[in-house]
Amino acid sequence: MNKYVVRTSLVWFGVLIIALSGLFLYLKHKTSNHRKANLPISTEVQPVAEGPTTGPAATSTSTSTSDTTGSSAGATLPSKPQSALTPVQLSPQRMQSIGVQVGKVEYRNLDNDVRATGNVDIDQRLISYVQVRFPGYIRKVFVNAVYQYVHKGEPLFTVYSPDLVATEQEYLLARQGQRAMRASTVDGVAAGAASLTTAAEQRLGQWQIPHRELQQLKSSGKVITNLTIDSPASGYVTNYNALPNMYIDPSTRLYTVADLSRVWVYAQVFQDDAGRLKPGDPVEITVDAYPGRIFYGRIDQILPQVNLATRTVPVRVIVQNPGIILKPGMYVNCDLKAPLGRQLAVPSSAVFQTGTRSLVFLYKGSGYLEPKQVTLGPEAGNYYAVLKGLKPHQRIVTSANFLIDSESQLQAAAGSFLPPPTSAGNNSTSANASAMGNINFTTNPDPPQKGQNALHVRLTDAKGSAISGAQVTVKFYMAAMPAMGMASMNTTATLTGKGNGLYEGTASLGSGGTWQVTVVAQKNGQTIATKQLNLTTTGGM
């Protein structure tokens, strides 16, 4: 019994020790986490997420975080700024080699041409229908072919109508009674007989009996059993439904006669161009079947519907059709002209489209070209209307704009653009910087090499006298060569005056190859001489 008590006590004592050890470890771990939570955050560690902040520092942090993670919530990448508009300077030889031509900004009377295709259709206002106002039976048919031409008043068919015959008999009896009662002395008898005649004649008139048939009825005094129906207008029979012995009533459309001396043309204009047009605008129409011939018309109506398949708007044009040359259903080409009035305009070739803006190069004289952003209106033929950015009589480049833009970017990358002298663009003087001073540029060694090179410039005026006290800079530029993994390189050297028009300095060239060199001499804040040349250096890449 004592052994059982001792063993049980030992077991419970061991359990108690294990429980106390576990509690101690748990409290120690909790205390350690609490201390770590109270430690200050290192300034080198950036929080994973933070609230919106303001100020330049916040913008910089947001941009850096966005670049690093690429997925931070609320981070906005800054939009890429457009490249600055950089003027360009070209030598006369360079301008001639790339084909630069110069024109002027002028006011012009512009017509906005909208070209579209179309189809000829019948003018529905010139369609006539042939129907009778009484029931009957067709006896003879004189016109029995589609697109047979008929003249106004030409017989179409004859008809027998029992109702018409009865009315004619009533009319003849009324006339006989009127003649018999004319000598009556009884009051109202003669007047009553005359009213019966008038009523019968009016009924024949309401049935639109031809005047010729009515005169024959009066003169002959006999009933006309076969009444001849004439064409109400001149034109082509586009549909007929008149057959011998056929029963007809007032609802039966027997003939359709269309006058094709004037037709409609439905031009299918894209919905983007429909807003430029209005009723009354002139239209020129050409047909491949008649080369060189132009048909003239005017817009009658811009229909209020859009073809969902082609996104075009039908524009109805009225065209005179002498000689019936334009046939219904014929395919035609339409040139719809929307007059824009007198507008400030530039040639289309003068506009350089970058994709996000429209540029025009202003010619300042002496080879100086300045890009100018403009706001354009609609294009009319070979000209653009200018809404903003230019003034009348300004001189602009009208050709080779793409090559000039490439030259401008090249010179901007090299930092070699020179602002035009005060006299540039002035008609009173055409002297440029090269006429004010001459530059003689040499290097040591000659040709230059990769690495350090000595630069020598002798600056003289137009008479050959030395120019001292000028600031002379030499800029080297080599374009990037992506195929070889080389970025563009720039080197600028400022030369020191040695007296007697001599200036010296050094430049370190990072690679062999062809460098574009621009030498600039300035004095009193004005450029007095420039020189551009290409130098090939030795020493390899």
Coordinates of C-alpha atoms in Angstrom, one line a residue:
M1 CA 0.0 0.0 0.0
N2 CA 2.8 2.4 0.8
K3 CA 4.5 1.6 -2.5
Y4 CA 1.3 2.4 -4.4
V5 CA 1.0 5.8 -2.7
V6 CA 4.7 6.6 -3.4
R7 CA 4.5 5.8 -7.1
T8 CA 1.3 7.8 -7.5
S9 CA 2.8 10.8 -5.8
L10 CA 5.9 10.7 -8.0
V11 CA 3.7 10.6 -11.2
W12 CA 1.7 13.7 -10.1
F13 CA 4.8 15.5 -9.1
G14 CA 6.3 14.9 -12.6
V15 CA 3.2 16.1 -14.3
L16 CA 3.3 19.3 -12.2
I17 CA 6.9 20.0 -13.2
I18 CA 6.1 19.6 -16.9
A19 CA 3.1 22.0 -16.6
L20 CA 5.2 24.6 -14.8
S21 CA 8.0 24.3 -17.4
G22 CA 5.5 24.8 -20.3
L23 CA 4.0 27.9 -18.6
F24 CA 7.4 29.4 -18.0
L25 CA 8.4 29.0 -21.7
Y26 CA 5.1 30.5 -22.9
L27 CA 5.5 33.6 -20.7
K28 CA 9.1 34.0 -21.9
H29 CA 8.1 33.8 -25.6
K30 CA 5.3 36.3 -25.1
T31 CA 7.6 38.8 -23.3
S32 CA 10.1 38.6 -26.1
N33 CA 7.5 39.4 -28.8
H34 CA 6.3 42.3 -26.8
R35 CA 9.8 43.8 -26.6
K36 CA 10.3 43.4 -30.3
A37 CA 7.1 45.1 -31.1
N38 CA 8.1 48.2 -29.1
L39 CA 11.5 48.6 -30.9
P40 CA 11.7 51.7 -33.3
I41 CA 11.6 50.9 -37.0
S42 CA 14.9 51.5 -38.8
T43 CA 15.0 54.4 -41.2
E44 CA 16.5 52.1 -43.8
V45 CA 13.4 49.9 -43.9
Q46 CA 10.4 51.1 -46.0
P47 CA 6.9 50.2 -44.9
V48 CA 5.1 47.8 -47.2
A49 CA 2.0 50.1 -47.4
E50 CA 1.3 53.6 -46.3
G51 CA -1.4 56.1 -46.5
P52 CA -1.5 58.9 -49.1
T53 CA 1.0 61.7 -48.5
T54 CA 1.6 65.0 -50.2
G55 CA 4.7 67.0 -51.1
P56 CA 7.7 66.3 -53.2
A57 CA 9.0 63.7 -50.8
A58 CA 5.8 61.8 -51.1
T59 CA 5.9 61.9 -54.9
S60 CA 9.5 60.7 -54.9
T61 CA 8.7 57.9 -52.5
S62 CA 5.6 56.8 -54.5
T63 CA 7.5 56.8 -57.7
S64 CA 10.4 54.8 -56.3
T65 CA 8.1 52.3 -54.7
S66 CA 6.1 51.9 -57.9
D67 CA 9.3 51.3 -59.9
T68 CA 10.5 48.7 -57.4
T69 CA 7.4 46.7 -56.9
G70 CA 5.4 47.5 -60.0
S71 CA 2.2 46.6 -58.2
S72 CA 1.8 49.0 -55.2
A73 CA -1.8 50.0 -54.7
G74 CA -2.6 53.6 -55.5
A75 CA 0.9 54.2 -57.1
T76 CA 0.6 56.3 -60.3
L77 CA 3.4 56.3 -62.9
P78 CA 4.2 59.8 -64.1
S79 CA 3.2 60.4 -67.7
K80 CA 6.1 60.6 -70.1
P81 CA 6.7 64.3 -71.0
Q82 CA 6.8 65.2 -74.7
S83 CA 10.2 66.0 -76.1
A84 CA 11.0 69.7 -76.2
L85 CA 10.7 71.5 -79.6
T86 CA 14.3 72.1 -80.6
P87 CA 15.2 74.5 -83.5
V88 CA 17.7 73.3 -86.1
Q89 CA 20.4 75.0 -88.1
L90 CA 21.2 73.8 -91.6
S91 CA 23.9 74.9 -94.0
P92 CA 22.8 76.0 -97.5
Q93 CA 24.4 72.8 -98.9
R94 CA 22.5 70.7 -96.5
M95 CA 19.2 72.4 -97.2
Q96 CA 19.7 71.8 -100.9
S97 CA 20.7 68.2 -100.5
I98 CA 17.5 67.3 -98.5
G99 CA 15.2 69.3 -100.8
V100 CA 14.0 72.1 -98.4
Q101 CA 11.4 74.3 -99.9
V102 CA 10.0 77.4 -98.3
G103 CA 6.4 78.9 -98.6
K104 CA 4.2 81.4 -96.8
V105 CA 1.2 81.1 -94.6
E106 CA -1.7 82.7 -96.4
Y107 CA -5.5 83.0 -96.4
R108 CA -7.3 80.8 -98.9
N109 CA -10.8 79.9 -99.9
L110 CA -11.0 76.3 -98.9
D111 CA -13.5 73.6 -99.9
N112 CA -13.5 70.5 -97.7
D113 CA -13.7 67.6 -100.1
V114 CA -15.6 64.5 -98.8
R115 CA -15.2 61.6 -101.2
A116 CA -17.7 58.7 -101.2
T117 CA -19.3 56.1 -103.4
G118 CA -22.9 56.1 -104.3
N119 CA -25.7 54.6 -106.4
V120 CA -28.2 56.2 -108.8
D121 CA -31.9 56.0 -108.0
I122 CA -35.1 57.2 -109.4
D123 CA -36.3 60.6 -108.2
Q124 CA -39.5 59.6 -106.4
R125 CA -40.9 63.1 -106.8
L126 CA -41.1 62.4 -110.6
I127 CA -42.9 59.1 -110.4
S128 CA -46.5 58.9 -111.7
Y129 CA -49.0 56.0 -111.2
V130 CA -51.8 55.0 -113.5
Q131 CA -55.1 53.8 -111.8
V132 CA -58.7 54.1 -112.7
R133 CA -61.5 55.3 -110.4
F134 CA -64.1 52.8 -111.5
P135 CA -64.3 49.0 -111.8
G136 CA -64.1 47.4 -115.2
Y137 CA -62.3 45.1 -117.6
I138 CA -59.2 45.8 -119.7
R139 CA -59.8 45.2 -123.4
K140 CA -56.6 46.2 -125.3
V141 CA -53.1 47.0 -124.0
F142 CA -50.9 49.3 -126.0
V143 CA -47.8 49.6 -123.6
N144 CA -46.7 46.2 -122.4
A145 CA -43.0 46.3 -121.6
V146 CA -40.9 47.5 -118.7
Y147 CA -38.8 50.6 -119.4
Q148 CA -40.8 51.4 -122.5
Y149 CA -40.7 55.1 -123.0
V150 CA -44.1 56.8 -123.2
H151 CA -45.1 60.4 -123.9
K152 CA -47.7 62.4 -121.9
G153 CA -51.1 61.7 -123.4
E154 CA -50.0 58.5 -125.2
P155 CA -52.7 55.7 -125.0
L156 CA -51.9 52.9 -122.6
F157 CA -54.9 50.6 -122.7
T158 CA -58.7 50.6 -123.2
V159 CA -61.2 49.6 -120.5
Y160 CA -64.9 48.6 -120.5
S161 CA -66.8 49.5 -117.4
P162 CA -70.6 48.8 -116.9
D163 CA -70.8 51.6 -114.3
L164 CA -69.1 54.0 -116.7
V165 CA -71.5 53.0 -119.5
A166 CA -74.5 53.6 -117.3
T167 CA -73.3 57.0 -116.2
E168 CA -72.7 57.9 -119.9
Q169 CA -76.3 56.9 -120.7
E170 CA -77.6 59.0 -117.9
Y171 CA -75.6 61.9 -119.2
L172 CA -77.0 61.5 -122.7
L173 CA -80.5 61.2 -121.4
A174 CA -80.1 64.3 -119.3
R175 CA -78.9 66.3 -122.3
Q176 CA -81.9 65.1 -124.3
G177 CA -84.2 66.1 -121.5
Q178 CA -82.6 69.5 -121.1
R179 CA -83.1 70.2 -124.8
A180 CA -86.7 69.1 -124.6
M181 CA -87.5 71.1 -121.5
R182 CA -85.6 74.2 -122.6
A183 CA -88.8 75.7 -124.1
S184 CA -91.0 74.8 -121.2
T185 CA -92.9 77.7 -119.5
V186 CA -93.4 75.8 -116.2
D187 CA -91.2 77.3 -113.5
G188 CA -88.3 75.0 -112.5
V189 CA -88.6 72.4 -115.2
A190 CA -85.9 73.8 -117.5
A191 CA -83.6 74.4 -114.5
G192 CA -84.1 70.9 -113.1
A193 CA -83.3 69.3 -116.5
A194 CA -80.1 71.4 -116.6
S195 CA -79.1 70.3 -113.1
L196 CA -79.4 66.6 -114.1
T197 CA -77.1 67.2 -117.0
T198 CA -74.6 69.0 -114.9
A199 CA -74.6 66.3 -112.2
A200 CA -74.0 63.5 -114.7
E201 CA -71.1 65.5 -116.3
Q202 CA -69.6 66.1 -112.9
R203 CA -69.7 62.4 -112.1
L204 CA -67.8 61.7 -115.3
G205 CA -65.3 64.4 -114.4
Q206 CA -64.7 62.8 -110.9
W207 CA -63.9 59.5 -112.6
Q208 CA -61.2 61.5 -114.6
I209 CA -62.6 60.6 -118.0
P210 CA -60.2 62.1 -120.6
H211 CA -61.4 65.4 -122.0
R212 CA -61.0 63.9 -125.5
E213 CA -63.4 61.1 -124.7
L214 CA -65.9 63.5 -123.1
Q215 CA -66.0 65.7 -126.2
Q216 CA -66.5 62.6 -128.4
L217 CA -69.5 61.6 -126.1
K218 CA -71.0 65.1 -126.5
S219 CA -70.5 65.3 -130.2
S220 CA -71.6 61.8 -131.2
G221 CA -74.4 61.3 -128.7
K222 CA -73.4 57.6 -128.4
V223 CA -72.1 55.7 -125.5
I224 CA -68.4 54.9 -125.5
T225 CA -68.0 51.3 -124.4
N226 CA -64.2 51.1 -124.7
L227 CA -62.6 54.0 -122.9
T228 CA -59.0 54.8 -123.8
I229 CA -56.7 55.7 -120.8
D230 CA -53.7 57.9 -121.5
S231 CA -50.3 58.3 -119.8
P232 CA -50.3 61.2 -117.3
A233 CA -46.7 62.0 -117.8
S234 CA -43.6 61.4 -120.0
G235 CA -41.1 58.8 -118.8
Y236 CA -40.1 55.2 -118.6
V237 CA -42.5 52.5 -117.5
T238 CA -40.8 50.9 -114.6
N239 CA -43.7 48.6 -113.7
Y240 CA -46.9 47.5 -115.3
N241 CA -49.8 45.2 -114.3
A242 CA -52.2 45.7 -117.3
L243 CA -53.2 42.5 -119.1
P244 CA -56.0 42.0 -121.6
N245 CA -59.4 40.8 -120.1
M246 CA -58.2 41.5 -116.6
Y247 CA -60.7 42.8 -114.0
I248 CA -59.5 46.0 -112.4
D249 CA -60.8 48.3 -109.6
P250 CA -59.7 51.6 -108.1
S251 CA -57.1 49.8 -105.9
T252 CA -55.3 48.3 -108.9
R253 CA -52.0 50.0 -109.8
L254 CA -51.7 49.4 -113.5
Y255 CA -48.6 51.4 -114.5
T256 CA -45.6 53.2 -112.9
V257 CA -44.1 55.9 -115.0
A258 CA -40.8 57.5 -113.9
D259 CA -39.2 60.6 -115.4
L260 CA -35.4 60.0 -115.5
S261 CA -34.5 63.5 -116.7
R262 CA -33.6 64.2 -113.0
V263 CA -32.3 61.4 -110.7
W264 CA -31.2 60.9 -107.1
V265 CA -27.8 59.8 -106.1
Y266 CA -27.4 58.2 -102.7
A267 CA -23.8 58.9 -101.5
Q268 CA -22.6 56.7 -98.7
V269 CA -20.7 59.1 -96.4
F270 CA -18.8 57.9 -93.4
Q271 CA -20.4 59.2 -90.2
D272 CA -17.3 61.1 -89.2
D273 CA -17.6 63.2 -92.3
A274 CA -21.4 63.8 -92.2
G275 CA -21.1 66.7 -89.8
R276 CA -19.1 68.7 -92.5
L277 CA -22.0 68.6 -95.0
K278 CA -25.3 70.5 -95.2
P279 CA -28.1 70.7 -97.8
G280 CA -27.3 72.8 -100.8
D281 CA -23.5 71.9 -100.9
P282 CA -22.3 71.2 -104.4
V283 CA -21.4 67.7 -105.5
E284 CA -19.3 66.5 -108.4
I285 CA -20.2 63.0 -109.7
T286 CA -18.1 60.9 -112.0
V287 CA -18.8 57.5 -113.6
D288 CA -16.2 55.0 -114.8
A289 CA -18.3 54.4 -117.9
Y290 CA -17.8 58.0 -119.0
P291 CA -14.2 59.0 -118.2
G292 CA -13.6 62.7 -118.1
R293 CA -17.2 63.7 -117.8
I294 CA -18.5 65.3 -114.6
F295 CA -22.1 65.6 -113.5
Y296 CA -23.0 68.4 -111.1
G297 CA -25.6 68.2 -108.4
R298 CA -26.5 69.5 -104.9
I299 CA -27.2 67.9 -101.6
D300 CA -30.9 67.6 -101.1
Q301 CA -31.0 65.9 -97.7
I302 CA -28.7 64.1 -95.2
L303 CA -30.9 61.2 -94.2
P304 CA -31.3 60.6 -90.4
Q305 CA -30.0 57.0 -90.4
V306 CA -26.7 55.1 -90.2
N307 CA -25.9 51.8 -91.8
L308 CA -24.8 49.7 -88.8
A309 CA -22.7 47.4 -91.0
T310 CA -20.7 50.1 -92.9
R311 CA -21.1 53.1 -90.4
T312 CA -22.1 55.3 -93.3
V313 CA -24.9 57.9 -93.6
P314 CA -26.9 58.1 -96.9
V315 CA -26.7 61.6 -98.4
R316 CA -29.3 62.3 -101.2
V317 CA -28.0 64.3 -104.1
I318 CA -30.2 65.7 -106.9
V319 CA -28.6 65.5 -110.3
Q320 CA -29.8 66.6 -113.7
N321 CA -29.6 63.7 -116.2
P322 CA -29.6 64.9 -119.8
G323 CA -29.7 62.1 -122.3
I324 CA -30.5 59.6 -119.5
I325 CA -26.8 58.8 -119.1
L326 CA -27.1 58.0 -115.5
K327 CA -29.1 54.8 -115.1
P328 CA -30.9 53.7 -111.9
G329 CA -28.7 51.4 -109.9
M330 CA -25.4 52.6 -111.5
Y331 CA -22.3 52.8 -109.3
V332 CA -20.8 56.4 -109.2
N333 CA -18.1 58.3 -107.4
C334 CA -19.1 61.4 -105.5
D335 CA -17.0 64.4 -104.5
L336 CA -19.0 66.4 -102.0
K337 CA -17.6 69.9 -101.4
A338 CA -18.3 71.6 -98.1
P339 CA -17.2 75.3 -98.4
L340 CA -15.1 76.4 -95.4
G341 CA -14.9 80.0 -96.5
R342 CA -11.7 82.0 -96.2
Q343 CA -9.3 80.3 -93.8
L344 CA -5.6 80.7 -92.8
A345 CA -4.1 77.7 -94.5
V346 CA -0.8 75.9 -95.0
P347 CA 0.1 73.1 -97.5
S348 CA -0.4 69.6 -96.3
S349 CA 3.2 68.9 -97.0
A350 CA 4.3 71.6 -94.5
V351 CA 2.7 69.7 -91.5
F352 CA 4.7 67.1 -89.7
Q353 CA 2.5 64.8 -87.7
T354 CA 4.3 63.2 -84.6
G355 CA 1.3 61.2 -83.5
T356 CA 0.4 63.4 -80.5
R357 CA 0.9 66.9 -82.0
S358 CA 1.2 68.7 -85.3
L359 CA 4.4 70.7 -86.1
V360 CA 5.3 73.3 -88.7
F361 CA 8.9 74.5 -89.2
L362 CA 9.3 78.3 -89.4
Y363 CA 12.0 79.5 -91.6
K364 CA 13.9 82.3 -89.8
G365 CA 16.5 82.9 -92.5
S366 CA 20.1 81.9 -92.9
G367 CA 19.4 78.2 -92.4
Y368 CA 17.6 78.6 -89.0
L369 CA 14.4 76.5 -88.7
E370 CA 12.2 76.7 -85.7
P371 CA 9.5 74.0 -85.0
K372 CA 6.1 75.4 -84.1
Q373 CA 3.2 73.4 -82.7
V374 CA 0.0 74.3 -84.4
T375 CA -3.7 73.4 -84.0
L376 CA -5.2 72.3 -87.3
G377 CA -8.7 72.4 -88.7
P378 CA -10.0 70.1 -91.4
E379 CA -8.0 69.2 -94.4
A380 CA -9.2 70.6 -97.6
G381 CA -7.6 69.2 -100.7
N382 CA -3.8 69.9 -100.4
Y383 CA -4.2 72.3 -97.5
Y384 CA -4.9 72.3 -93.8
A385 CA -6.9 75.1 -92.1
V386 CA -4.8 76.5 -89.2
L387 CA -6.8 77.4 -86.1
K388 CA -3.9 78.4 -83.8
G389 CA -0.2 78.8 -83.8
L390 CA 0.6 80.7 -87.0
K391 CA 0.2 84.2 -88.4
P392 CA -0.3 85.3 -92.0
H393 CA 2.8 85.8 -94.2
Q394 CA 5.1 83.7 -91.9
R395 CA 7.6 81.7 -93.9
I396 CA 7.4 78.0 -93.4
V397 CA 9.1 74.9 -94.8
T398 CA 6.8 73.0 -97.2
S399 CA 8.9 69.9 -97.9
A400 CA 11.5 67.6 -96.3
N401 CA 9.9 68.0 -92.8
F402 CA 10.7 64.5 -91.8
L403 CA 14.4 64.9 -92.6
I404 CA 14.4 68.3 -90.8
D405 CA 12.9 66.7 -87.7
S406 CA 15.5 64.0 -87.7
E407 CA 18.2 66.7 -88.0
S408 CA 16.6 68.6 -85.2
Q409 CA 16.7 65.6 -82.9
L410 CA 20.3 64.9 -83.8
Q411 CA 21.4 68.4 -83.1
A412 CA 19.4 68.4 -79.8
A413 CA 21.1 65.2 -78.7
A414 CA 24.5 66.7 -79.5
G415 CA 23.6 70.0 -77.8
S416 CA 24.9 71.8 -80.9
F417 CA 21.9 74.1 -81.8
L418 CA 22.9 77.7 -82.0
P419 CA 20.3 80.4 -81.5
P420 CA 19.9 82.6 -84.6
P421 CA 21.7 85.9 -84.6
T422 CA 19.7 89.1 -84.2
S423 CA 19.8 89.7 -87.9
A424 CA 18.4 86.2 -88.8
G425 CA 15.1 86.5 -90.6
N426 CA 15.5 90.3 -91.1
N427 CA 15.1 91.4 -94.6
S428 CA 17.4 94.4 -94.2
T429 CA 20.4 92.2 -93.7
S430 CA 21.3 88.7 -94.6
A431 CA 24.6 88.5 -92.9
N432 CA 24.9 85.3 -90.7
A433 CA 27.3 84.2 -88.1
S434 CA 29.8 82.7 -90.5
A435 CA 29.9 86.0 -92.3
M436 CA 30.8 87.8 -89.1
G437 CA 33.7 85.6 -88.2
N438 CA 35.9 82.7 -89.6
I439 CA 37.0 79.7 -87.6
N440 CA 40.1 77.6 -88.4
F441 CA 39.9 74.4 -86.3
T442 CA 42.8 71.9 -85.9
T443 CA 43.7 69.1 -83.5
N444 CA 46.9 67.6 -82.3
P445 CA 47.4 64.8 -83.2
D446 CA 45.8 65.2 -86.6
P447 CA 43.6 63.2 -87.2
P448 CA 42.5 63.0 -83.5
Q449 CA 42.7 59.8 -81.6
K450 CA 40.8 58.0 -78.9
G451 CA 41.8 59.6 -75.6
Q452 CA 43.3 63.0 -75.0
N453 CA 43.6 65.5 -77.9
A454 CA 44.8 69.1 -78.1
L455 CA 42.4 71.5 -79.8
H456 CA 43.4 74.7 -81.6
V457 CA 41.0 77.4 -82.9
R458 CA 42.1 80.6 -84.8
L459 CA 39.3 83.2 -84.9
T460 CA 39.3 86.0 -87.4
D461 CA 36.8 88.4 -88.8
A462 CA 35.7 88.8 -92.4
K463 CA 38.8 91.0 -93.2
G464 CA 41.2 88.4 -91.7
S465 CA 41.9 90.3 -88.5
A466 CA 42.2 88.3 -85.2
I467 CA 39.3 88.3 -82.8
S468 CA 40.2 88.2 -79.1
G469 CA 38.2 88.1 -76.0
A470 CA 35.6 85.5 -77.3
Q471 CA 34.2 82.5 -75.6
V472 CA 34.9 79.4 -77.8
T473 CA 33.4 76.0 -77.1
V474 CA 33.9 72.8 -79.1
K475 CA 31.2 70.1 -78.8
F476 CA 31.7 66.5 -80.0
Y477 CA 28.8 64.1 -80.5
M478 CA 28.7 60.5 -81.6
A479 CA 25.3 58.9 -82.3
A480 CA 24.2 55.7 -80.6
M481 CA 24.9 52.4 -82.2
P482 CA 22.4 49.9 -80.7
A483 CA 23.6 47.0 -82.8
M484 CA 26.9 47.3 -81.1
G485 CA 25.5 48.1 -77.7
M486 CA 26.9 51.6 -77.6
A487 CA 25.0 54.6 -76.3
S488 CA 25.5 58.1 -77.7
M489 CA 28.5 60.1 -76.5
N490 CA 28.9 63.8 -75.8
T491 CA 32.1 65.8 -75.0
T492 CA 32.3 69.6 -74.6
A493 CA 35.5 71.5 -74.3
T494 CA 35.9 75.2 -73.4
L495 CA 39.0 76.8 -75.0
T496 CA 41.2 79.4 -73.4
G497 CA 42.3 82.5 -75.3
K498 CA 46.0 82.8 -75.9
G499 CA 45.9 86.1 -77.6
N500 CA 46.1 87.2 -81.3
G501 CA 42.8 85.2 -82.0
L502 CA 44.3 81.9 -80.9
Y503 CA 42.3 79.6 -78.5
E504 CA 43.5 76.3 -77.1
G505 CA 42.1 73.5 -75.0
T506 CA 41.9 69.7 -74.6
A507 CA 39.2 67.1 -75.1
S508 CA 39.1 63.4 -74.2
L509 CA 37.3 61.3 -76.8
G510 CA 35.9 58.0 -75.5
S511 CA 35.9 56.1 -78.8
G512 CA 37.3 56.0 -82.2
G513 CA 35.0 56.6 -85.2
T514 CA 33.2 59.6 -86.7
W515 CA 32.3 62.5 -84.4
Q516 CA 30.1 65.4 -85.3
V517 CA 31.9 68.6 -84.2
T518 CA 30.3 72.0 -83.6
V519 CA 32.6 75.0 -82.9
V520 CA 30.8 78.1 -81.4
A521 CA 32.4 81.5 -80.9
Q522 CA 30.4 84.0 -78.8
K523 CA 31.3 87.6 -77.8
N524 CA 29.2 89.9 -75.7
G525 CA 26.4 87.3 -75.5
Q526 CA 26.1 87.0 -79.3
T527 CA 27.2 84.3 -81.6
I528 CA 29.8 85.7 -84.0
A529 CA 31.0 82.5 -85.7
T530 CA 30.0 78.8 -86.0
K531 CA 31.4 75.8 -87.8
Q532 CA 30.2 72.2 -88.1
L533 CA 32.3 69.4 -89.4
N534 CA 32.8 65.6 -89.1
L535 CA 36.1 64.2 -87.7
T536 CA 37.1 60.6 -87.9
T537 CA 39.2 59.5 -84.9
T538 CA 41.6 56.6 -84.7
G539 CA 42.1 54.1 -81.8
G540 CA 39.1 51.8 -82.2
M541 CA 35.9 51.5 -80.2

